[in-house]
Coordinates of C-alpha atoms in Angstrom, one line a residue:
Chain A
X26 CA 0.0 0.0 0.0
X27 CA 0.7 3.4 -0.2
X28 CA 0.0 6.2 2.1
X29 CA -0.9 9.7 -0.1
X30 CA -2.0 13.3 0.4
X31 CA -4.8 14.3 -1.4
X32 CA -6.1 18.2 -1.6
X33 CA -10.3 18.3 -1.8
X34 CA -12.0 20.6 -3.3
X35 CA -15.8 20.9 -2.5
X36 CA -19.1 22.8 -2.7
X37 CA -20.4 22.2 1.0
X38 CA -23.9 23.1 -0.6
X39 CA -26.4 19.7 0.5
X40 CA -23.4 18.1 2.3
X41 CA -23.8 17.0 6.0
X42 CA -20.3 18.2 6.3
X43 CA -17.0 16.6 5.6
X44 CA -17.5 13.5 8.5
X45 CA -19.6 10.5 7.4
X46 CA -23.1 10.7 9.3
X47 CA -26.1 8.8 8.9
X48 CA -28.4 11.8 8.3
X49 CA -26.9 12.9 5.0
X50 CA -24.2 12.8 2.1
X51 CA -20.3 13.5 3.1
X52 CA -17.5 14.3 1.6
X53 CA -15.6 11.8 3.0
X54 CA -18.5 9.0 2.7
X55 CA -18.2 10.3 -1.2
X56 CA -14.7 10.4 -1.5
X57 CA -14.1 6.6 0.1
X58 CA -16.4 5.7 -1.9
X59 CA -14.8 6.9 -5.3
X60 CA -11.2 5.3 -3.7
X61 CA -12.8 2.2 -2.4
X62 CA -13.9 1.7 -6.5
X63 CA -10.3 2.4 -8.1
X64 CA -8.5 0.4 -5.3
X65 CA -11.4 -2.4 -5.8
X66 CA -11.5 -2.3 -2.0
X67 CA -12.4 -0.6 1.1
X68 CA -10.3 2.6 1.2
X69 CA -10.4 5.1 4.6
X70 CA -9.9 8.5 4.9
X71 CA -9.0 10.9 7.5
X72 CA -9.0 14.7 7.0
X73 CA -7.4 17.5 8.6
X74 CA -10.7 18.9 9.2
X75 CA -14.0 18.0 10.0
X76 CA -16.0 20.9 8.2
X77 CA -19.3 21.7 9.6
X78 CA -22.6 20.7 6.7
X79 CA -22.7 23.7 4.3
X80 CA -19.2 25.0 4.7
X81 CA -17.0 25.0 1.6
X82 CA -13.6 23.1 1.0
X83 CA -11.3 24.9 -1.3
X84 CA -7.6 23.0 -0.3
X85 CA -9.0 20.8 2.6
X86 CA -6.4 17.7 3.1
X87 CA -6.8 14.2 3.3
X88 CA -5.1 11.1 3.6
X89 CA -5.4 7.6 2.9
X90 CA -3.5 4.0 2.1
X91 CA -4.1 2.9 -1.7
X92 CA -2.6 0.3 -4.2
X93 CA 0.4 1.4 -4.5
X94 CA 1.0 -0.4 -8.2
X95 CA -2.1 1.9 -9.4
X96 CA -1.3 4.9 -7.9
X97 CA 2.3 4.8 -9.1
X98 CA 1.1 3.7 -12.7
X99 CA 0.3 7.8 -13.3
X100 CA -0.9 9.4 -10.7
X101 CA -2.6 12.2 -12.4
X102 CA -4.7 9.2 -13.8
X103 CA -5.4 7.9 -10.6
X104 CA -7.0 11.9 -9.6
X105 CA -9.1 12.0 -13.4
X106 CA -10.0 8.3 -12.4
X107 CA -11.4 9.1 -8.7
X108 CA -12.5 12.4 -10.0
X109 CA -15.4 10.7 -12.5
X110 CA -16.6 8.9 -10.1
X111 CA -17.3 11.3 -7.9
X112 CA -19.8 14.1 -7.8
X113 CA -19.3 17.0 -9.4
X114 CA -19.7 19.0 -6.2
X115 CA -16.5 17.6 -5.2
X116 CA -13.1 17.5 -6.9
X117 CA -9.7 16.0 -6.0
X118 CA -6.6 18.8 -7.1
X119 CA -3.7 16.9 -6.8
X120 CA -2.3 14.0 -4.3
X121 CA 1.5 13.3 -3.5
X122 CA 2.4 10.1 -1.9
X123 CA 3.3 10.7 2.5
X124 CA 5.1 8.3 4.6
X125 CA 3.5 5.5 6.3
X126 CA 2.8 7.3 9.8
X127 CA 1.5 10.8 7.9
X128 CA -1.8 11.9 9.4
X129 CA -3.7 14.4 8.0
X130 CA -5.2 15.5 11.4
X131 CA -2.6 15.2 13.9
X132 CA 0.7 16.1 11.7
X133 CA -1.6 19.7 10.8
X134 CA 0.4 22.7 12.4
X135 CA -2.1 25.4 11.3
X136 CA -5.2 25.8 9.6
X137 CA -6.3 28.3 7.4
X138 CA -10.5 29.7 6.5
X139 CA -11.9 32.1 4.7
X140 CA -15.3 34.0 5.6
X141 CA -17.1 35.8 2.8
X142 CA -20.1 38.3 3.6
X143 CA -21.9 40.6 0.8
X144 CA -22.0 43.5 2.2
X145 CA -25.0 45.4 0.5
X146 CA -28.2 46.4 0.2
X147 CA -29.7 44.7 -1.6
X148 CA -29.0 40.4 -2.0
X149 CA -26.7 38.8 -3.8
X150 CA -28.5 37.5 -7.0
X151 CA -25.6 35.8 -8.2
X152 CA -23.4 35.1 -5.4
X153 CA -26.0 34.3 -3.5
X154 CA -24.8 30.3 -2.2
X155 CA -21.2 32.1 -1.4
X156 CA -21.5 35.2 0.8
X157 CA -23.6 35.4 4.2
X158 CA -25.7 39.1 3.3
X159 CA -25.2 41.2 5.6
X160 CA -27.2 44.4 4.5
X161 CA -25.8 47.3 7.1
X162 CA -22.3 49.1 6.5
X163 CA -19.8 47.2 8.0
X164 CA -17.2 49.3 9.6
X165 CA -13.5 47.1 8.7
X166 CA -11.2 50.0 11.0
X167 CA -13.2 48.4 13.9
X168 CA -13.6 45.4 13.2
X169 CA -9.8 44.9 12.8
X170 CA -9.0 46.5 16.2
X171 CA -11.7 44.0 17.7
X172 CA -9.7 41.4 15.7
X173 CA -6.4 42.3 16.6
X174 CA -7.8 41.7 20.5
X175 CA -8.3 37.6 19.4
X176 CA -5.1 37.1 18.3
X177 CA -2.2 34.8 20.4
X178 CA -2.8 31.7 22.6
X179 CA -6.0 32.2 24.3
X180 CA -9.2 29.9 26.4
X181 CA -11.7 30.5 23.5
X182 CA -14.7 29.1 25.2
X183 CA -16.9 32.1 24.4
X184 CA -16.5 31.0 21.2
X185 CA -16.9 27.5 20.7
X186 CA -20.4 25.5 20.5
X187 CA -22.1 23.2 23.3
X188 CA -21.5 20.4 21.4
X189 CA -17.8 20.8 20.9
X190 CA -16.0 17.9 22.3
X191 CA -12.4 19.4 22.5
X192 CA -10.6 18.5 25.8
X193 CA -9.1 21.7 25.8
X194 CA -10.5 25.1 24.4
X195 CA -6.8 26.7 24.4
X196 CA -6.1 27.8 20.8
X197 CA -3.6 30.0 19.2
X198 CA -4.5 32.3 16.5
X199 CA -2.4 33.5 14.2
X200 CA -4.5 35.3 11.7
X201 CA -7.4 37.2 12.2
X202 CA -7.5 39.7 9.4
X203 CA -10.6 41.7 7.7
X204 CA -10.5 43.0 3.8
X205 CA -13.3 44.6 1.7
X206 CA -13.2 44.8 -2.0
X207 CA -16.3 46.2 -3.6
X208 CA -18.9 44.6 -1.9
X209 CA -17.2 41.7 -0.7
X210 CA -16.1 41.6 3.1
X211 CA -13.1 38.4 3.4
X212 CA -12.4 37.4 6.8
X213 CA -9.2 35.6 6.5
X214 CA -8.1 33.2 10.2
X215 CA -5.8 30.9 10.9
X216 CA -4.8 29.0 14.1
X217 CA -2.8 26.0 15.0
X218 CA -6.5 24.3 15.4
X219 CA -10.1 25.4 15.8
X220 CA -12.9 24.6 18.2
X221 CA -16.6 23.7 17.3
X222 CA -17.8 26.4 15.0
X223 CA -15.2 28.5 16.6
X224 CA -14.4 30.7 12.9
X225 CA -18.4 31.1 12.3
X226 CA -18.6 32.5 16.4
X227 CA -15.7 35.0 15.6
X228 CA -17.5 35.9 12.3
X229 CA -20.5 36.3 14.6
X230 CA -19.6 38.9 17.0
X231 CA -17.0 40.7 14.2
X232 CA -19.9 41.6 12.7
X233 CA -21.6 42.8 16.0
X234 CA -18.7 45.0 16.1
X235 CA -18.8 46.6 12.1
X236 CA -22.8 47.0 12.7
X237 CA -21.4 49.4 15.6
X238 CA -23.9 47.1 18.1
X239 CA -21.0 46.4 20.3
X240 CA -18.0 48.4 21.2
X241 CA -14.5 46.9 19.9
X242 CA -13.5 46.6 23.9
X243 CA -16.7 43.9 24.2
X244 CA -14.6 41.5 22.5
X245 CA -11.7 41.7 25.0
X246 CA -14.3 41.4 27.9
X247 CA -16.5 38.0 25.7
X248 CA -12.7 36.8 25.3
X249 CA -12.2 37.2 28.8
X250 CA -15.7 35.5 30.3
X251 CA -15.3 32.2 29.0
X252 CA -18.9 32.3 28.5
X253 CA -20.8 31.0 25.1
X254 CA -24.3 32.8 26.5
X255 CA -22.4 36.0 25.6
X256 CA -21.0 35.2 22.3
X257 CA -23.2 36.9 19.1
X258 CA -24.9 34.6 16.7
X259 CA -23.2 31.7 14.8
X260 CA -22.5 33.0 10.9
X261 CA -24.4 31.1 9.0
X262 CA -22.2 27.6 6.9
X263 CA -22.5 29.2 3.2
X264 CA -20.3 32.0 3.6
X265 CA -17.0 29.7 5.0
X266 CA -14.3 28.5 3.2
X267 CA -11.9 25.8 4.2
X268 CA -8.4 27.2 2.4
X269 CA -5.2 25.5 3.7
X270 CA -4.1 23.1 6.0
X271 CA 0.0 23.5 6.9
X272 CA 1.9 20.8 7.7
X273 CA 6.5 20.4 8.1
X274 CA 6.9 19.8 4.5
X275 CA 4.4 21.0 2.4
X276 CA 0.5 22.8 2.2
X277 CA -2.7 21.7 0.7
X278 CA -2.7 24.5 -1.4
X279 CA 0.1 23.7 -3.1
X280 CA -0.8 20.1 -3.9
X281 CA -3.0 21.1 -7.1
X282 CA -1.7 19.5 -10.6
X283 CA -0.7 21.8 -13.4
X284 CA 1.4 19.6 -15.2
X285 CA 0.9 16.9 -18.1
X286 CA 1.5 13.6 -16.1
Chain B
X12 CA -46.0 58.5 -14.7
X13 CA -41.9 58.2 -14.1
X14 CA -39.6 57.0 -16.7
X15 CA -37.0 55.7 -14.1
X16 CA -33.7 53.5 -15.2
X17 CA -33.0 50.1 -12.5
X18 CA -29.4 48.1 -12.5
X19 CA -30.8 44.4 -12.5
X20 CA -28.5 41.9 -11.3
X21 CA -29.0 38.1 -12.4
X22 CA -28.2 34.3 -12.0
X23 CA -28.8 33.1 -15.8
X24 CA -28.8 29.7 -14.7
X25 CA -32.3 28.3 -15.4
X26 CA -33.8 31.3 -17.0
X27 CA -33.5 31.6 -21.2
X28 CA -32.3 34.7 -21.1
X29 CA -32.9 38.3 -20.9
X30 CA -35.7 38.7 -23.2
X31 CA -39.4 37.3 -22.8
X32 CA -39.9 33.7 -24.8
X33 CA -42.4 31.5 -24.7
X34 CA -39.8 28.4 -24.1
X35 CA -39.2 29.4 -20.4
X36 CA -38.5 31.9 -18.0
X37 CA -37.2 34.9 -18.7
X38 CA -35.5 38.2 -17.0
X39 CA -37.7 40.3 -18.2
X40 CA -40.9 38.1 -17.5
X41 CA -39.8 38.0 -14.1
X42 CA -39.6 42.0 -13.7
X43 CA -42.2 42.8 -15.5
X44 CA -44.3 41.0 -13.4
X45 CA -42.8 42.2 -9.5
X46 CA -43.3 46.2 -11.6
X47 CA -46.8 45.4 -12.4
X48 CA -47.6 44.3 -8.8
X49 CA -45.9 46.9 -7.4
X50 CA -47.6 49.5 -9.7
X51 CA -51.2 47.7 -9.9
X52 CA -51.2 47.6 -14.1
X53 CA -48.8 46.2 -16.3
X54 CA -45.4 47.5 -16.9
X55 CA -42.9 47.1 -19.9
X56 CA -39.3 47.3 -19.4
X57 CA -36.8 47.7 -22.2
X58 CA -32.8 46.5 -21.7
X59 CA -29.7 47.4 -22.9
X60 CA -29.1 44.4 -24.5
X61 CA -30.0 41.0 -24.5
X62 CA -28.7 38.2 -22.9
X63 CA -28.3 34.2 -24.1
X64 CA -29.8 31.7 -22.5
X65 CA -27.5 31.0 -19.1
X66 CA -25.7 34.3 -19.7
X67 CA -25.2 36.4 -16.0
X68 CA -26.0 39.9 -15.7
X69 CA -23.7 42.1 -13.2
X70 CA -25.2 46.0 -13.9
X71 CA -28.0 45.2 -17.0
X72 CA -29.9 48.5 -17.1
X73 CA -33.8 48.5 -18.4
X74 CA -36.2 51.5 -18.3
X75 CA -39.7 51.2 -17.3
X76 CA -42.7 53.5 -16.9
X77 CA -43.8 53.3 -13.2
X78 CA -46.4 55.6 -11.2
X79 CA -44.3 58.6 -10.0
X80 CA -46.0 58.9 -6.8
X81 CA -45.6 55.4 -5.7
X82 CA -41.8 55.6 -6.6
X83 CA -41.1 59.2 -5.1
X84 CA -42.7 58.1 -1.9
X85 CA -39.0 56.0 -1.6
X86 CA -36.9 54.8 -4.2
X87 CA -35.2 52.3 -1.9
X88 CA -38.5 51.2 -0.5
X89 CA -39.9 50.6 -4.2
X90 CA -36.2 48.8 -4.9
X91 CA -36.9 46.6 -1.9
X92 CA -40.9 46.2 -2.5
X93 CA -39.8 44.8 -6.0
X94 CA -37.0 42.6 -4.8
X95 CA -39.5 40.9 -2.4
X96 CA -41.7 40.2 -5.5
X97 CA -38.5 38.6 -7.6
X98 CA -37.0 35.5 -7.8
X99 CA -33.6 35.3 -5.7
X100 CA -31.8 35.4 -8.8
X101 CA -32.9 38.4 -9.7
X102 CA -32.5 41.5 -7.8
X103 CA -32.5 45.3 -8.7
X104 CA -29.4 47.1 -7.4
X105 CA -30.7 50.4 -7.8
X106 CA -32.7 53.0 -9.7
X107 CA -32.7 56.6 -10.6
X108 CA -35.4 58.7 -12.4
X109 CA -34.4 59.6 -15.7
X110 CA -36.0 61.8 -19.0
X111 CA -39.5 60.4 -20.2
X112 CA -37.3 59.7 -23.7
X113 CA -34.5 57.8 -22.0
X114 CA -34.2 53.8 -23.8
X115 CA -32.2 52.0 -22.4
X116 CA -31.2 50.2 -25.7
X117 CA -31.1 53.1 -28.2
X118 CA -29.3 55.7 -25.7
X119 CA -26.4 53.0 -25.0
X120 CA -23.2 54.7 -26.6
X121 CA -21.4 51.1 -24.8
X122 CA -21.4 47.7 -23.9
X123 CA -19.1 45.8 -21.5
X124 CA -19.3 41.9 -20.8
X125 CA -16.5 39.6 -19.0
X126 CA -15.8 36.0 -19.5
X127 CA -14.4 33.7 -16.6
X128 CA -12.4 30.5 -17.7
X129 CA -11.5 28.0 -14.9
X130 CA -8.2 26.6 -16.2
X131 CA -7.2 24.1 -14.0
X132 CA -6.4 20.6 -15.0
X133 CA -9.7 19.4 -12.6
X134 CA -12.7 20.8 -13.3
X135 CA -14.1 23.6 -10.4
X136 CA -16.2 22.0 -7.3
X137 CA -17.5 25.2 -6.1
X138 CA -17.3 27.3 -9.2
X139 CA -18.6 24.8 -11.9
X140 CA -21.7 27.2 -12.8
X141 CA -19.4 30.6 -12.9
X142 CA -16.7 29.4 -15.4
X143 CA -16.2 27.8 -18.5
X144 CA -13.6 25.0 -17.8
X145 CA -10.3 24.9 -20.3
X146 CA -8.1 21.8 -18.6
X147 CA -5.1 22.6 -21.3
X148 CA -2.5 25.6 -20.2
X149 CA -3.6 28.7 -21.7
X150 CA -0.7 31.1 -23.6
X151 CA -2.6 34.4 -22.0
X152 CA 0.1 36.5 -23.9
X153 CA -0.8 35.0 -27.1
X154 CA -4.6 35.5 -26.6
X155 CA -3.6 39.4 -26.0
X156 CA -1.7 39.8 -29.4
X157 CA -4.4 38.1 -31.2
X158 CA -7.2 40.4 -29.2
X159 CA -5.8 42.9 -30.1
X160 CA -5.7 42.2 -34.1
X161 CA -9.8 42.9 -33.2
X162 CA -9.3 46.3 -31.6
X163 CA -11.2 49.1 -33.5
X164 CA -14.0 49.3 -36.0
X165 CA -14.5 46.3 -38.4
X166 CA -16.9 44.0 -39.8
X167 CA -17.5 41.4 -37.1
X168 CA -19.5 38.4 -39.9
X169 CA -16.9 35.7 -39.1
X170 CA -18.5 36.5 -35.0
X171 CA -22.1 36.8 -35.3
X172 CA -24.6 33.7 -34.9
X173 CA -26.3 32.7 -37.8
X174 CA -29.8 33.9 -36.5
X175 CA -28.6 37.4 -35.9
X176 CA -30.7 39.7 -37.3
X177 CA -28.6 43.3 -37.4
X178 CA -28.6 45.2 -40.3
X179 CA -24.6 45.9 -40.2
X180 CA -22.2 43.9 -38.5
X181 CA -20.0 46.6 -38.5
X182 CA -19.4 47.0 -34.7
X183 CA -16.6 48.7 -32.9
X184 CA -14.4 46.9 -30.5
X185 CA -13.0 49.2 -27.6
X186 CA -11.6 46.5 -25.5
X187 CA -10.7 43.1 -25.3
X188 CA -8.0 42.7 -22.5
X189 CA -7.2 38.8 -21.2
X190 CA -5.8 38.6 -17.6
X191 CA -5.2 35.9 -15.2
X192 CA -5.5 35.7 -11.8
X193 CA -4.3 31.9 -10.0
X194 CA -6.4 29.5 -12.2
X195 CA -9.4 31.9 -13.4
X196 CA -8.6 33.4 -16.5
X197 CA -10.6 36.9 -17.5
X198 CA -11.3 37.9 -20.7
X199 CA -12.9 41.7 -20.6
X200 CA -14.5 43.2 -23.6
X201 CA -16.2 46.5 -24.6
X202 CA -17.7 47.5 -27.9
X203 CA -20.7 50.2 -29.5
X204 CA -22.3 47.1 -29.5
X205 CA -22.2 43.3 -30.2
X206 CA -23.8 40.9 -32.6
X207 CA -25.4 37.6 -31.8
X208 CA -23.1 35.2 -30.0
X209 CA -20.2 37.5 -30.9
X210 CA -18.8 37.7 -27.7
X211 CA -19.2 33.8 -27.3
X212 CA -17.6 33.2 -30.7
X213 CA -14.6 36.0 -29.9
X214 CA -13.9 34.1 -26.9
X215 CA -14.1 30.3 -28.4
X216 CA -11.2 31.7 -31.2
X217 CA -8.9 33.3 -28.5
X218 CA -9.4 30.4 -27.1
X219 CA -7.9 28.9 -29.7
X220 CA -4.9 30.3 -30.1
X221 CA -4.6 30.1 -26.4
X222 CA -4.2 26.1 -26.2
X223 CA -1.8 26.1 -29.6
X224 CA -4.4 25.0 -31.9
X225 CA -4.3 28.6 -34.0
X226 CA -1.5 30.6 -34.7
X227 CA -1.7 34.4 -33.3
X228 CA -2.1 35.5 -37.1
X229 CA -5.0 33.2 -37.8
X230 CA -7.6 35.7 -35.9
X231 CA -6.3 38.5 -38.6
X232 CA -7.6 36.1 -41.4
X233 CA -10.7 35.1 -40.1
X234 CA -11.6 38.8 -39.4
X235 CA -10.9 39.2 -43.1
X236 CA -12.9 36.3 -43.8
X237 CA -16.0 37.6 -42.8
X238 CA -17.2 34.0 -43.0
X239 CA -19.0 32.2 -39.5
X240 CA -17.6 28.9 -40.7
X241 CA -14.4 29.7 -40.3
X242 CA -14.6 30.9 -36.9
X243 CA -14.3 28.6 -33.2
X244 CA -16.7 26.8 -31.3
X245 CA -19.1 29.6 -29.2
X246 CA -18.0 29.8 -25.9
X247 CA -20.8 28.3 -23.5
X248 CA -23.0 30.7 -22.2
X249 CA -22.7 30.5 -18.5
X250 CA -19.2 31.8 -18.4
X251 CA -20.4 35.1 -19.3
X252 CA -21.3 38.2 -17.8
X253 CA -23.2 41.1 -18.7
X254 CA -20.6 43.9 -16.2
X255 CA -22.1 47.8 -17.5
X256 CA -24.2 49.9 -20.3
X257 CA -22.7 53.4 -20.8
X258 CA -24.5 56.2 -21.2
X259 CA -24.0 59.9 -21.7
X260 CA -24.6 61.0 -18.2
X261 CA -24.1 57.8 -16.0
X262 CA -23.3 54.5 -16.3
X263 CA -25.2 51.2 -15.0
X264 CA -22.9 49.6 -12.6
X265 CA -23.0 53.3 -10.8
X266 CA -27.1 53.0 -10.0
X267 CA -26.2 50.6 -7.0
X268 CA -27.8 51.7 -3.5
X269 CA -25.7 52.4 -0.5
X270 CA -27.4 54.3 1.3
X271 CA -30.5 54.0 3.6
X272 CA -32.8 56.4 1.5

């Protein structure tokens, strides 16, 4: 067998998220699935992160052990090969072969999302399955000082969900950044690891903050409390954007094929 | 009654294009119908141009005849009355009141479109329905010399569709500028006006000579030609987008509302 690296891309739209469940399609049940009928058996796959069911992949990272004769055969062959028998909501970029004790999940140093709001008055018409609306000016001075509060190893508890399952809700972030072009509001965050809908609760009360609801010193004082009940609203799945997972040697992003082979 | 001019942006996907047909739903159906509730009689819009089946609209401007009262009450209100009455792939940007002899077809002095190509050796996950996919490399500074053999006034007949019914295709070409940004390439073109298909069919040939398959001077010749048989494959339709109609005094991307009037 052989163990490879293989960078997802996927539209989260109908997808009970990226962890096999029995109320609804995954991308992992999908992908196996695809593997399990090139390798002609069972095939398992573990990524770096579990997205939530709506949430977007666009470089999310997986592993798994496959024949190693048809994999080495051309591997670009092997990606077009899983890639039709897939859906087209979900596309494989590239793979490289790992050693035998890579993990996707545990060997990750940092992840990397994007959030995407539409900040106007009127709906997005076309981008309308990729932006969360958000119809009030959004002041991005403020929202970058409350940012700049989040960042460095903190207890994020205010931010993660009741169901989150982490032992520990220490978490170092190392990005927490907000741009606007036109319309478009990105929200660009990266940490060593997230909690339970940890981005979309920092999306949540950013957005308190550009609406001018809260002052940018609420988010010191929510970091502070340790306290969920005091967090703002969840951002809804549609606007978030899994975009890089970092490991020692290499990125997801950069395992997309350009070449001929 | 108040000749006003609204910024319509649309999803083409699903709708036969711009113009009312009895083979399915239309833009212009659509509107016509949220105006006429709105105003309690029927109301006719007219575009700037119209779209192909599947083709997107950024900024299409259309004038219609609405009660001036009901529209001077708010604009914004009316915007968002008439929104509420659209499909969620259609929504009006904006509005402004204009002369009772403004069309918006005849007054256009310019028309802009862009056209997204995915090129990627994997087809796109998430933006399948946005881009026309092009798996082989593209020579982006071979497309540019070969655009810009089209530059200026000419007789377009190796570009138009067969059905096009224009008197002249004499049409002048003000821009057509490729660009690339990661994997999404960008062609961006603005003319008087355009024939049937003709930015479809000026894409498919730069195309062309993109991949290898046409040398830079071929486009020269099959300007020259003024023959439809000679020309490439039309681009598919849902790679395109209508982006602004220029007028004298203002332009249609401008008519977006910001404010909370």
């Amino acid at each position: 067998m052989q163990r490879i690296a293989l960078t997802v891309e996927f539209d989260g739209y109908g997808f009970c998220g990226w962890q096999r469940q029995k109320n609804g399609p995954s991308i992992q049940e999908a992908l196996e699935t695809a593997l399990a009928v090139i390798d002609s058996s069972p095939v398992a796959c573990m990524a770096a992160g579990r997205t939530d069911a709506g949430v977007h992949g666009e470089a999310m990272l997986a592993h798994a052990d496959v024949r190693r004769e048809r994999y080495e055969r051309s591997p670009m062959a092997y990606v077009h090969g899983v890639n039709q028998l897939l859906p087209e909501q979900i596309r494989v970029l590239g793979t490289r072969a790992v050693q035998a004790d890579f993990h996707a999940r545990f060997d990750c140093r940092e992840r990397a999302y994007r959030y995407q709001i539409w900040n106007r008055r009127t709906a997005p018409a076309i981008e309308r399955w990729r932006h969360w609306w958000m119809p009030r000016p959004l002041d991005i001075a403020d929202m970058n000082k409350a940012a700049a509060l989040l960042l460095g190893k903190h207890d994020f508890s205010s931010f993660r969900a009741a169901g989150c399952q982490a032992a520990s809700a220490q978490r170092e972030l190392r990005q927490l950044r907000v741009t606007q072009s036109a319309c478009c509001v990105c929200i660009d965050v990266r940490a060593d690891a997230f909690l339970y809908h940890m981005v979309r609760n920092l999306v949540g009360s950013l957005v308190r903050v550009g609406v001018g609801k809260w002052p940018v010193e609420r988010i010191q004082g929510l970091l502070e409390a340790r306290d969920r009940s005091q967090c703002a609203e969840t951002a809804p799945a549609h606007g978030l954007y899994f975009t890089n997972a970092i490991y020692d040697v290499f990125e997801s992003r950069q395992i997309i094929s350009r070449g001929d082979a």
